[in-house]
GROMACS .gro file of C-alpha atoms in nm:
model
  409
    1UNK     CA    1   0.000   0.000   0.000
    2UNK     CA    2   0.135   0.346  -0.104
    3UNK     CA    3   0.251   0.615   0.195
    4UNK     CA    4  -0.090   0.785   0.106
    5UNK     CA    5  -0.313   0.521   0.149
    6UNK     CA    6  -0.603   0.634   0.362
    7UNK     CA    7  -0.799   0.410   0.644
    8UNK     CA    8  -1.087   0.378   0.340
    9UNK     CA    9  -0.841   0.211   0.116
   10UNK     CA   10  -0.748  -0.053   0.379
   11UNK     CA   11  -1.051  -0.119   0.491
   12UNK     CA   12  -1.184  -0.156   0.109
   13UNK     CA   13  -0.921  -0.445   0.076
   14UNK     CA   14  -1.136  -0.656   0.286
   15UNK     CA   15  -1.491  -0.473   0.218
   16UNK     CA   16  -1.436  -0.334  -0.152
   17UNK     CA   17  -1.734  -0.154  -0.354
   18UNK     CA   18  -1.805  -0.458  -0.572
   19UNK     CA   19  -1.930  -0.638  -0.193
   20UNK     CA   20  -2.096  -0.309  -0.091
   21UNK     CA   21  -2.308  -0.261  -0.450
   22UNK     CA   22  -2.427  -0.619  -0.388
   23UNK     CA   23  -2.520  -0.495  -0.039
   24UNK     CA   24  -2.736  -0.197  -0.245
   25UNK     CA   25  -2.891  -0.417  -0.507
   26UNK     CA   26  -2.984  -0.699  -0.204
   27UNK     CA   27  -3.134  -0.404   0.029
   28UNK     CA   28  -3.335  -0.279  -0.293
   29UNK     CA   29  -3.440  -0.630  -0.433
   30UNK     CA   30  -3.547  -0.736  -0.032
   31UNK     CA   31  -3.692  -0.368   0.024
   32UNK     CA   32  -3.931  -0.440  -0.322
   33UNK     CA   33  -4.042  -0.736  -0.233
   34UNK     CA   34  -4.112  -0.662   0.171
   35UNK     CA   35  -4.340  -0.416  -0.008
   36UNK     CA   36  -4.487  -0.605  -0.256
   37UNK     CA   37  -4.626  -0.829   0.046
   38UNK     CA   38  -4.707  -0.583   0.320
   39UNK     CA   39  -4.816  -0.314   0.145
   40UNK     CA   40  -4.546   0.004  -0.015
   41UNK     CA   41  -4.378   0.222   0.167
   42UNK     CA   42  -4.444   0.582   0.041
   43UNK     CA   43  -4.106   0.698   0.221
   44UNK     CA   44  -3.845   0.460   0.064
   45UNK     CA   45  -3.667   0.523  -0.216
   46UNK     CA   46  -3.365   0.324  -0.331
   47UNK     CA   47  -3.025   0.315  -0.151
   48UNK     CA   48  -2.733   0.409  -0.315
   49UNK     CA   49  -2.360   0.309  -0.285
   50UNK     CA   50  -2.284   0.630  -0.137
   51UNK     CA   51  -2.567   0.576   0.125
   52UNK     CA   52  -2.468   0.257   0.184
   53UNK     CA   53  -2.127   0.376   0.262
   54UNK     CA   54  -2.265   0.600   0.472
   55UNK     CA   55  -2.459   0.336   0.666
   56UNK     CA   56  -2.161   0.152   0.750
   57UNK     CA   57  -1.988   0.426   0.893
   58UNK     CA   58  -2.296   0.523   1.113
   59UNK     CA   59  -2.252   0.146   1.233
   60UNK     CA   60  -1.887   0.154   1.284
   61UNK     CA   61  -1.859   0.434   1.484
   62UNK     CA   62  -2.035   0.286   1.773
   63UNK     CA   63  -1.734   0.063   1.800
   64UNK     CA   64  -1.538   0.420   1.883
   65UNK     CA   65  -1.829   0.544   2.102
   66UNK     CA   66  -1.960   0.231   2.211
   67UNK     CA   67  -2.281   0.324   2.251
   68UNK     CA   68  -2.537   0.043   2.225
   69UNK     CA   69  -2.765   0.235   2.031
   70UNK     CA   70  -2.671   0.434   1.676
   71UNK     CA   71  -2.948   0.644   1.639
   72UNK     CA   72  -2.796   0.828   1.968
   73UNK     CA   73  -2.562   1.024   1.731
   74UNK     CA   74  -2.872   1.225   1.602
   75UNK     CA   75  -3.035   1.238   1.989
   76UNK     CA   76  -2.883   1.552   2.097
   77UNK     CA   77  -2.754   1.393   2.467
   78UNK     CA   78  -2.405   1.252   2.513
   79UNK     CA   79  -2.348   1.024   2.184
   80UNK     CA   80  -2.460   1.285   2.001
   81UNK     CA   81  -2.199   1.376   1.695
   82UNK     CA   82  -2.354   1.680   1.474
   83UNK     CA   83  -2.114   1.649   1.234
   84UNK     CA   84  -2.195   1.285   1.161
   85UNK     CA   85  -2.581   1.360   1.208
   86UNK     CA   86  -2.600   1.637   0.937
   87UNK     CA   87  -2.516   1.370   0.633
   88UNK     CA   88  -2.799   1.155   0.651
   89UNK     CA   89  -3.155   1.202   0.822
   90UNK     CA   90  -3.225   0.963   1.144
   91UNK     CA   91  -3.550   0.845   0.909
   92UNK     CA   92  -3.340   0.790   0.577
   93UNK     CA   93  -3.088   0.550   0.798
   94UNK     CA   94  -3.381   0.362   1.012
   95UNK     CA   95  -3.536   0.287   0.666
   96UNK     CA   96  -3.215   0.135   0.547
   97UNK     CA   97  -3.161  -0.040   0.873
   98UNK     CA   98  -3.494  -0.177   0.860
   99UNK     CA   99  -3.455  -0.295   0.493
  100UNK     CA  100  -3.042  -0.397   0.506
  101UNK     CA  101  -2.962  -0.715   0.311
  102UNK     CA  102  -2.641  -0.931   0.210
  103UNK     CA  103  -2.869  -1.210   0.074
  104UNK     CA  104  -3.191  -1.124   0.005
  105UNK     CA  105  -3.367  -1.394  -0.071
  106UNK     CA  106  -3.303  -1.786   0.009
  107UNK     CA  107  -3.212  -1.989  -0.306
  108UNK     CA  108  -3.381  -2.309  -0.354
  109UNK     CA  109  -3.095  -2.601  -0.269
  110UNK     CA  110  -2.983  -2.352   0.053
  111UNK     CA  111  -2.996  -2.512   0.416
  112UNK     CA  112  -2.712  -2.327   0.613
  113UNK     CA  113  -2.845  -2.102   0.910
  114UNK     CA  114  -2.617  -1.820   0.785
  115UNK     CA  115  -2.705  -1.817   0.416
  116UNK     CA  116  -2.817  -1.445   0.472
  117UNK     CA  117  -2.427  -1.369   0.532
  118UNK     CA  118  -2.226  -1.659   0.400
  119UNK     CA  119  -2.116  -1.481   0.080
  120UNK     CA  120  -1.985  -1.194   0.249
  121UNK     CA  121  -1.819  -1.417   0.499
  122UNK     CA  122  -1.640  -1.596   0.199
  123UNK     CA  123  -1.560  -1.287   0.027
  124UNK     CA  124  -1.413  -1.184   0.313
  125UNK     CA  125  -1.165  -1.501   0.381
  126UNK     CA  126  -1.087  -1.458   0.065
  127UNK     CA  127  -0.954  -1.121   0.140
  128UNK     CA  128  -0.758  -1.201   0.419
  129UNK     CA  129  -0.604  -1.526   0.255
  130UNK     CA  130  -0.472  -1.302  -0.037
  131UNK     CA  131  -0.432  -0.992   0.151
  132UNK     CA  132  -0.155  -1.133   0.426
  133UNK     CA  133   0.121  -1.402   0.464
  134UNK     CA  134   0.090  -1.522   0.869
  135UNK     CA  135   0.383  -1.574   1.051
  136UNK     CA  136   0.462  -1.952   1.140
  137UNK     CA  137   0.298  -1.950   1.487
  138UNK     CA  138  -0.064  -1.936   1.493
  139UNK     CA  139  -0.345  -1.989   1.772
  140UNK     CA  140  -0.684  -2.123   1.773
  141UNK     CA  141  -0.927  -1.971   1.988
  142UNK     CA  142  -1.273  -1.788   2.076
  143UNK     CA  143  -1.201  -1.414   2.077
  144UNK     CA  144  -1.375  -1.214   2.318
  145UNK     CA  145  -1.700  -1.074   2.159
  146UNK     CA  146  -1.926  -1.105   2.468
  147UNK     CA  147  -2.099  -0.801   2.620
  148UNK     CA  148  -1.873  -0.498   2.766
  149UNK     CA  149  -1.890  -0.592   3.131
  150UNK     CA  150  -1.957  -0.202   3.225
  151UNK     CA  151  -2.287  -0.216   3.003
  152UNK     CA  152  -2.381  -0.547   3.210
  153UNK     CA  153  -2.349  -0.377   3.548
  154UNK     CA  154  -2.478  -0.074   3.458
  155UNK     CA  155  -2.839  -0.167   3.263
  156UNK     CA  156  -3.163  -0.257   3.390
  157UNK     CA  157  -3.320  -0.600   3.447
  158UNK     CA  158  -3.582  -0.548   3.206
  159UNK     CA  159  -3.306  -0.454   2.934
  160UNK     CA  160  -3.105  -0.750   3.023
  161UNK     CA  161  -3.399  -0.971   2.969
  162UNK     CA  162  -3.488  -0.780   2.646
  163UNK     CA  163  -3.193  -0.903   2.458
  164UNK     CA  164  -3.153  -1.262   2.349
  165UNK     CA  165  -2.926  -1.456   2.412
  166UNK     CA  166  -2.605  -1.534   2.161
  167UNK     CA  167  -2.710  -1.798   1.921
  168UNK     CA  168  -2.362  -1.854   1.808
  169UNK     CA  169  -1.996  -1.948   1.936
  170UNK     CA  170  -1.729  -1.752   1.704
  171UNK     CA  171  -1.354  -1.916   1.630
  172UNK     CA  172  -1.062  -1.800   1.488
  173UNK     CA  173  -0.716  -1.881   1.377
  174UNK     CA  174  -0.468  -1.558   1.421
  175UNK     CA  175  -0.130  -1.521   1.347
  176UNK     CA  176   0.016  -1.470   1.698
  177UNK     CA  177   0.333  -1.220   1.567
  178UNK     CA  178   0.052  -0.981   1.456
  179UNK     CA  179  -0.248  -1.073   1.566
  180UNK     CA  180  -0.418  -1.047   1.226
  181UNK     CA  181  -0.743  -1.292   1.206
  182UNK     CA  182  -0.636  -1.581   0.938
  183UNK     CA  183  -0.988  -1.728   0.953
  184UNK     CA  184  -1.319  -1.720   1.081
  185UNK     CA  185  -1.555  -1.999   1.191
  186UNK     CA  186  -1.898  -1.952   1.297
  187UNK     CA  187  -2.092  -2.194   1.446
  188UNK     CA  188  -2.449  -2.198   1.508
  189UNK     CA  189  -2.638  -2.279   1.776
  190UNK     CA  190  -2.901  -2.590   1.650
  191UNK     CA  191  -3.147  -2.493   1.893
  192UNK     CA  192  -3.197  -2.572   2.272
  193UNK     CA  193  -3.219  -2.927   2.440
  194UNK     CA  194  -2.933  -3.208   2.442
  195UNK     CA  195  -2.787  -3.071   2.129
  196UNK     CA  196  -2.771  -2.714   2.150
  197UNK     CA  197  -2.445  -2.521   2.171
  198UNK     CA  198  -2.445  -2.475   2.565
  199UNK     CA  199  -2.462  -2.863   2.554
  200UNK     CA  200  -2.176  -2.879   2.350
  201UNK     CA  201  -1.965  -2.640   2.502
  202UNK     CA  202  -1.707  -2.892   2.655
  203UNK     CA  203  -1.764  -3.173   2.385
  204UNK     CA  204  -1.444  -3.213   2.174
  205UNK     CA  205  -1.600  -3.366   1.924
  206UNK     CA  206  -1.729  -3.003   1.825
  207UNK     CA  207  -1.404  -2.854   1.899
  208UNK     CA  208  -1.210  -3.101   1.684
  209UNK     CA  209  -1.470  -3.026   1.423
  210UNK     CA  210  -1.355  -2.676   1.462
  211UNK     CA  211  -1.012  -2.713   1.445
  212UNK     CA  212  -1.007  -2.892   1.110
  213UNK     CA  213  -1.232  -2.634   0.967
  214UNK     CA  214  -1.026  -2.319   1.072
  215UNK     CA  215  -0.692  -2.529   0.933
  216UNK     CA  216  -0.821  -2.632   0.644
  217UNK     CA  217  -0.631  -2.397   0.408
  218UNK     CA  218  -0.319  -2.451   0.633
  219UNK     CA  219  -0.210  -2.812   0.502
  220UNK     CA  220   0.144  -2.853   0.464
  221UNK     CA  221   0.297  -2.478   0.522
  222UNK     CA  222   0.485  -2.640   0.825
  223UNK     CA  223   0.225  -2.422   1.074
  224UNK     CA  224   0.288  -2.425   1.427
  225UNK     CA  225  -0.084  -2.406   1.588
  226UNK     CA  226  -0.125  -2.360   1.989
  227UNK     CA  227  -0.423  -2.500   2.082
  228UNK     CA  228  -0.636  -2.433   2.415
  229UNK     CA  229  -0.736  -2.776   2.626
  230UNK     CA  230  -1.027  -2.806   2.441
  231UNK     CA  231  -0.921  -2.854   2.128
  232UNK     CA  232  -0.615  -3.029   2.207
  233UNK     CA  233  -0.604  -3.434   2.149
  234UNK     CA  234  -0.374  -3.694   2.046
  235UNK     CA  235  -0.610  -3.850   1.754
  236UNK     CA  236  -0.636  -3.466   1.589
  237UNK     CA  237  -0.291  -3.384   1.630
  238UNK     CA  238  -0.197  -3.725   1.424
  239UNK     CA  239  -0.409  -3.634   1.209
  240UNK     CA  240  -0.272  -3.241   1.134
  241UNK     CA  241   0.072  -3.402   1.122
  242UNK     CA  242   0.032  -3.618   0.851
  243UNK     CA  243  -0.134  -3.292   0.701
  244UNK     CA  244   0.208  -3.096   0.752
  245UNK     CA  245   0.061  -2.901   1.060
  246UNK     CA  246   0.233  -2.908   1.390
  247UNK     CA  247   0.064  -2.840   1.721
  248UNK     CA  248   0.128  -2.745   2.081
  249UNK     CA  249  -0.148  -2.777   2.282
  250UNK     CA  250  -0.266  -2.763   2.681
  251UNK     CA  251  -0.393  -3.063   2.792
  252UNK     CA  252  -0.679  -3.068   3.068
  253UNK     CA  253  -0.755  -3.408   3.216
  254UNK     CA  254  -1.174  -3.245   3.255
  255UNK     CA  255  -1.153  -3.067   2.916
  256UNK     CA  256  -0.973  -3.252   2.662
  257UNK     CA  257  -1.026  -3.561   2.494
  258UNK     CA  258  -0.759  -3.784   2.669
  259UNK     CA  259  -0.804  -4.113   2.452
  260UNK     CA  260  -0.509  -4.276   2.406
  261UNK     CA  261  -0.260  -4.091   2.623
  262UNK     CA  262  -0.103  -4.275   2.911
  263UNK     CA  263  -0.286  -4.245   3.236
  264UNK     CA  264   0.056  -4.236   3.456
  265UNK     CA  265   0.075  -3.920   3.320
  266UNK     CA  266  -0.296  -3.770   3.382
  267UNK     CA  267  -0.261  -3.836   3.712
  268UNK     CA  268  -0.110  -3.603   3.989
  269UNK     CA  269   0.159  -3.769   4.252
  270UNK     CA  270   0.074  -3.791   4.586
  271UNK     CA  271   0.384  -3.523   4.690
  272UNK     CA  272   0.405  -3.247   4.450
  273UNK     CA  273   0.756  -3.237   4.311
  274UNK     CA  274   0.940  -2.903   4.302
  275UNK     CA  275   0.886  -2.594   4.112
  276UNK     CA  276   0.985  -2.630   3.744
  277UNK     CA  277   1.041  -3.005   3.732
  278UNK     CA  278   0.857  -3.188   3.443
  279UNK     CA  279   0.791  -3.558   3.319
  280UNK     CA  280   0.827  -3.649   2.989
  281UNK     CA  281   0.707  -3.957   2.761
  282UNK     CA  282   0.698  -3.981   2.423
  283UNK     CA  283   0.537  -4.115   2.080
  284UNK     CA  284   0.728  -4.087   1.743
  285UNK     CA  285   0.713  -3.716   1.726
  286UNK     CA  286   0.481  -3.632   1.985
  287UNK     CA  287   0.573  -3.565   2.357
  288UNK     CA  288   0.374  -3.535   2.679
  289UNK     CA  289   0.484  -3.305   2.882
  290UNK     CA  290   0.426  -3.283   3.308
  291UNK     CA  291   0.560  -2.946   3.430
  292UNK     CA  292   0.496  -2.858   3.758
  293UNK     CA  293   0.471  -2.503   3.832
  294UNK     CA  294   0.197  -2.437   4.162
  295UNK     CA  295   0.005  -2.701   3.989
  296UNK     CA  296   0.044  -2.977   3.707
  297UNK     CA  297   0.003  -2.826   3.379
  298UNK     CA  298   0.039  -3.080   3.063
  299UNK     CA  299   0.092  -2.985   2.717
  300UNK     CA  300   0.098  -3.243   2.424
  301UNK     CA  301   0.317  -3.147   2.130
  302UNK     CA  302   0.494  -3.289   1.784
  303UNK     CA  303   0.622  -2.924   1.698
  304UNK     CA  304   0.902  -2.872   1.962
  305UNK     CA  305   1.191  -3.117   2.130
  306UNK     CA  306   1.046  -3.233   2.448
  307UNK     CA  307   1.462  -3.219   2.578
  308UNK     CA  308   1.502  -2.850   2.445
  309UNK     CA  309   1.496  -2.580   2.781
  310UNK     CA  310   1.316  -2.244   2.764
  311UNK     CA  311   1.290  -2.033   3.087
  312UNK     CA  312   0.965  -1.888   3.234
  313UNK     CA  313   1.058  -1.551   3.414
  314UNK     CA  314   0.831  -1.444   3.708
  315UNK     CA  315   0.880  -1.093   3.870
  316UNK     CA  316   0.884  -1.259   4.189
  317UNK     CA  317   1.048  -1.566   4.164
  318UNK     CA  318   1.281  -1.502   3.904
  319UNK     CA  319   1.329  -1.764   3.627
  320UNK     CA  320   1.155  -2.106   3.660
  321UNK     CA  321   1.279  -2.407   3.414
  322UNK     CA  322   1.077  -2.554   3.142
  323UNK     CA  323   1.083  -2.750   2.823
  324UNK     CA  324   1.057  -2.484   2.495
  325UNK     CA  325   0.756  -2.602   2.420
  326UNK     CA  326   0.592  -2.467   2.780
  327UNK     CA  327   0.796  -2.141   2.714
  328UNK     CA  328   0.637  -2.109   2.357
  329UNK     CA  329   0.304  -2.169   2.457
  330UNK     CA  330   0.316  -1.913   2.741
  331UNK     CA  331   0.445  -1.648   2.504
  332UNK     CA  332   0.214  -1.677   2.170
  333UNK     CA  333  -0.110  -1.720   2.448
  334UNK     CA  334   0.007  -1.396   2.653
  335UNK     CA  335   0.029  -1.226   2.287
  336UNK     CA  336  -0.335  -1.318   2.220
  337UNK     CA  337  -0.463  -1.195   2.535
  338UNK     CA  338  -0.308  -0.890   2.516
  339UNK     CA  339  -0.430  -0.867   2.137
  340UNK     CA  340  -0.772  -0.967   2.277
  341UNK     CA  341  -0.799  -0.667   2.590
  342UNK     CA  342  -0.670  -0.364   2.253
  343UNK     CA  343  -0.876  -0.463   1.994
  344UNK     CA  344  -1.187  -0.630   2.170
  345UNK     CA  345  -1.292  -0.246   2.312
  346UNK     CA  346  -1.341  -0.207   1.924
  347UNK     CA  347  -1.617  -0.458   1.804
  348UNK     CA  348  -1.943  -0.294   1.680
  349UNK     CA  349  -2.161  -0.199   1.967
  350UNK     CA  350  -2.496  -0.194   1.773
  351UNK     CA  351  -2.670  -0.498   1.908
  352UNK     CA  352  -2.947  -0.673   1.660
  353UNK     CA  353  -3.143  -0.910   1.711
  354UNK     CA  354  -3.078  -1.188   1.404
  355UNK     CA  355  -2.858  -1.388   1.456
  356UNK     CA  356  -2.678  -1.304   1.062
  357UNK     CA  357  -2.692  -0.946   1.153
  358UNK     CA  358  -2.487  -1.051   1.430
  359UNK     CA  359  -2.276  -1.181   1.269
  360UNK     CA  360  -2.205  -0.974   1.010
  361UNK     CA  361  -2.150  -0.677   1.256
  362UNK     CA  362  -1.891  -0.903   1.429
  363UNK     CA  363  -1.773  -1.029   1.060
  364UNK     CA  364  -1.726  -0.636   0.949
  365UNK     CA  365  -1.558  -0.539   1.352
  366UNK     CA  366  -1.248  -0.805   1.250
  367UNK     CA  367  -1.186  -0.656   0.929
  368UNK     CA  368  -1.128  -0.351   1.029
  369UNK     CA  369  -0.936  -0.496   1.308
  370UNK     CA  370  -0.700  -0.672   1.033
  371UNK     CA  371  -0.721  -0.326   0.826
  372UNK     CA  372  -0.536  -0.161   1.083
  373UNK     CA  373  -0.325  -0.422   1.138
  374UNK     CA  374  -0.225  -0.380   0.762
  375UNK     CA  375  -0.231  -0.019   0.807
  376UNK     CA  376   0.074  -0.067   1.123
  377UNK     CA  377   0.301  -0.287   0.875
  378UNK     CA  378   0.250  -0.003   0.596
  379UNK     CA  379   0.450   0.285   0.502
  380UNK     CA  380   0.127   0.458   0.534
  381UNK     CA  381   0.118   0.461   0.921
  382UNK     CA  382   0.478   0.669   0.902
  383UNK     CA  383   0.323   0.939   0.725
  384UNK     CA  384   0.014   0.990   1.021
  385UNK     CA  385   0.072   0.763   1.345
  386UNK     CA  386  -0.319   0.646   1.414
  387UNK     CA  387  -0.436   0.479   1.696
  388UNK     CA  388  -0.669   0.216   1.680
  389UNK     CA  389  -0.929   0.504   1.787
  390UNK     CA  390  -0.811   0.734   1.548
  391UNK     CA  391  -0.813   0.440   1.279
  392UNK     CA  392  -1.155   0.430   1.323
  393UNK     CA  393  -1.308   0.760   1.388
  394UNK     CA  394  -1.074   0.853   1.021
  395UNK     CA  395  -1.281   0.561   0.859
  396UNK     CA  396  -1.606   0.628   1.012
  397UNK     CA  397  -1.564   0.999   0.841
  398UNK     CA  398  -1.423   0.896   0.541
  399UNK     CA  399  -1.705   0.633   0.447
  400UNK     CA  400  -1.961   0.929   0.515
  401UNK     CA  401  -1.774   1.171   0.308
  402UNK     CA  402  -1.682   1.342   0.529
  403UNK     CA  403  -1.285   1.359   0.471
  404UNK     CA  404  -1.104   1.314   0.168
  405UNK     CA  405  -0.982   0.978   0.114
  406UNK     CA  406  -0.638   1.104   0.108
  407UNK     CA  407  -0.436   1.200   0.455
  408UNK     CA  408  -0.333   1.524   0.452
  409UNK     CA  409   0.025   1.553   0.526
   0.00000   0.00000   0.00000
């Protein structure tokens, strides 16, 4: 990307106008046809790009503000933003909010829950496959998209009951160097009862299932994926080595599924040995590892030499002794985290209630997310040093028009 490059133009590598004119025609074909059968609507007319442009931005910049509700920025209290306000009428953006489409209509061989948004998702990966090279280490995990804690303590019981609950669990795989979201897997919650998601939550049948769809574009690149407990499991990480993928992985004895491991190993001696002391045993390639460090943690690996040292170094007790393999683990997972507490504060705050609104909202938060990720690495980010808040209060104005899509130097 050139030294001018504006936030617009990163963004538009993930989100470009070819996506966002399907978005018009979609809103306009699902607009005529909610008329058709419930009777027209005397104050719609048609969106345009340049309105739907607009849209977005309206929608992004609760993720600066986040405020919970959008139309604040035209309420005259504390979200209020006049400047924003004055480009398109509160009326002329609830009609397009009430008529927004990515899929308009179902086709006739479509089953998936998330037709509505599965293009754009696709589109999307596609973006972010061509758009970036990861780094070698990589982590698989559930990002934190859950409600701002603040908001939870702060609102009413009646508001807390008026929102539903998440119908959805939302994985990634992100390159832990950068941070930038590889891919995206969403998985849908099949209803209530014995099945549902909540059901599911420790099952690692699911989470294996998840696994080999977020690494299914990762086959034989010589990946190193860190994998929480559970995910991690002897049978899957056969199966990604034979694939070219190696794994490190924490192993819970509740979590994980332990099938063929040996159980001398799941178990915890009756004296706890000293700080930093570890038991080894190993399989071909892959190694279980004991380490003891105020508590038994296990980690199962193929990707680094069980015999290999790394150091762990506490502020208060200095450095404790561990295979590489714990070391590496620690570091890539602290990475995420601290990935996870920046960029988190910046997820759309708008709040619908379908479930492929959701996650589109979420889908559109990550992009920009990798945009300015893209934008850091640039030569672009010499020229004006944003912050993720100035990232996206720049983009927010420059999809309404507001600024020229040029930084002014």
């Amino acid at each position: 990307m050139p030294p001018s490059a504006s936030a617009v133009d990163f963004f538009q590598l993930f989100v470009p106008d070819n996506v966002l004119k399907n978005m018009v025609v979609q809103t306009n074909m699902y607009a005529k046809k909610f008329q058709e059968r419930f009777g027209s609507d005397g104050a719609w007319v048609e969106v345009t790009l340049t309105e739907m442009k607009a849209f977005l931005g309206y929608m992004i910049s609760t993720s600066i503000s986040h405020c919970e509700s959008v139309l604040s920025i035209w309420s005259g209290g504390f979200y209020s933003n006049r400047s924003l306000a004055l480009v398109m009428s509160q009326a002329r953006f609830e009609k397009i909010l009430k008529y927004f489409h990515v899929v308009a209509f179902r086709s006739s061989q479509t089953t998936h829950g998330l037709y509505k948004v599965q293009p754009f998702l696709d589109s999307l990966q596609n973006s972010f496959d061509s758009a970036f090279r990861p780094s070698q280490t990589q982590v698989l995990h559930e990002p934190l998209i859950d409600e701002d804690p603040v908001f939870i303590a702060t609102c009413t019981e009646r508001e807390l009951r008026k929102r539903k609950k998440r119908k959805f669990s939302l994985w990634v795989r992100q390159c832990s160097s950068t941070g930038f979201i590889i891919q995206i897997y969403v998985h849908l919650k099949e209803g209530g009862g014995p099945d549902g998601l909540d059901t599911l939550k420790n099952k690692p049948q699911l989470h294996s299932m998840v696994a080999r769809s977020l690494c299914r574009n990762a086959a034989g690149k010589n990946y190193i994926i860190f994998t929480g407990p559970s995910i991690t499991s002897l049978t899957l990480f056969e199966e990604f080595e034979k694939q070219g993928i190696y794994c490190c992985g924490l192993l819970s004895v509740r979590k994980s599924d332990c099938t063929g491991l040996p159980l001398s190993m799941l178990t915890n001696p009756a004296t706890p040995p000293a700080r930093g002391q570890y038991q080894i045993k190993m399989k071909g390639n892959m190694s279980l590892i004991c380490w003891y460090n105020k508590g038994h943690f296990r980690f199962l690996t193929n990707a680094y030499s069980p015999v290999q040292q790394g150091v762990i170094i506490k502020r208060k007790s200095g450095e404790i002794p561990c295979p590489l393999a714990v070391e590496a683990f620690a570091a890539h997972l602290s990475y995420i985290c601290r990935y996870d507490d920046k960029y988190s504060k910046y997820f759309i705050s708008h709040k619908p209630n379908k479930t492929w609104q959701q996650v589109f909202w979420f889908a559109i938060s990550i992009a920009i997310n990798n945009a300015y990720i893209l934008y850091k690495m640039s030569d672009a980010y010499h020229v004006k040093r944003y912050s993720r808040a100035q990232f996206g209060e720049r983009l927010v104005r420059e999809l309404l028009g507001l600024e020229d899509a040029s930084p002014t130097h």
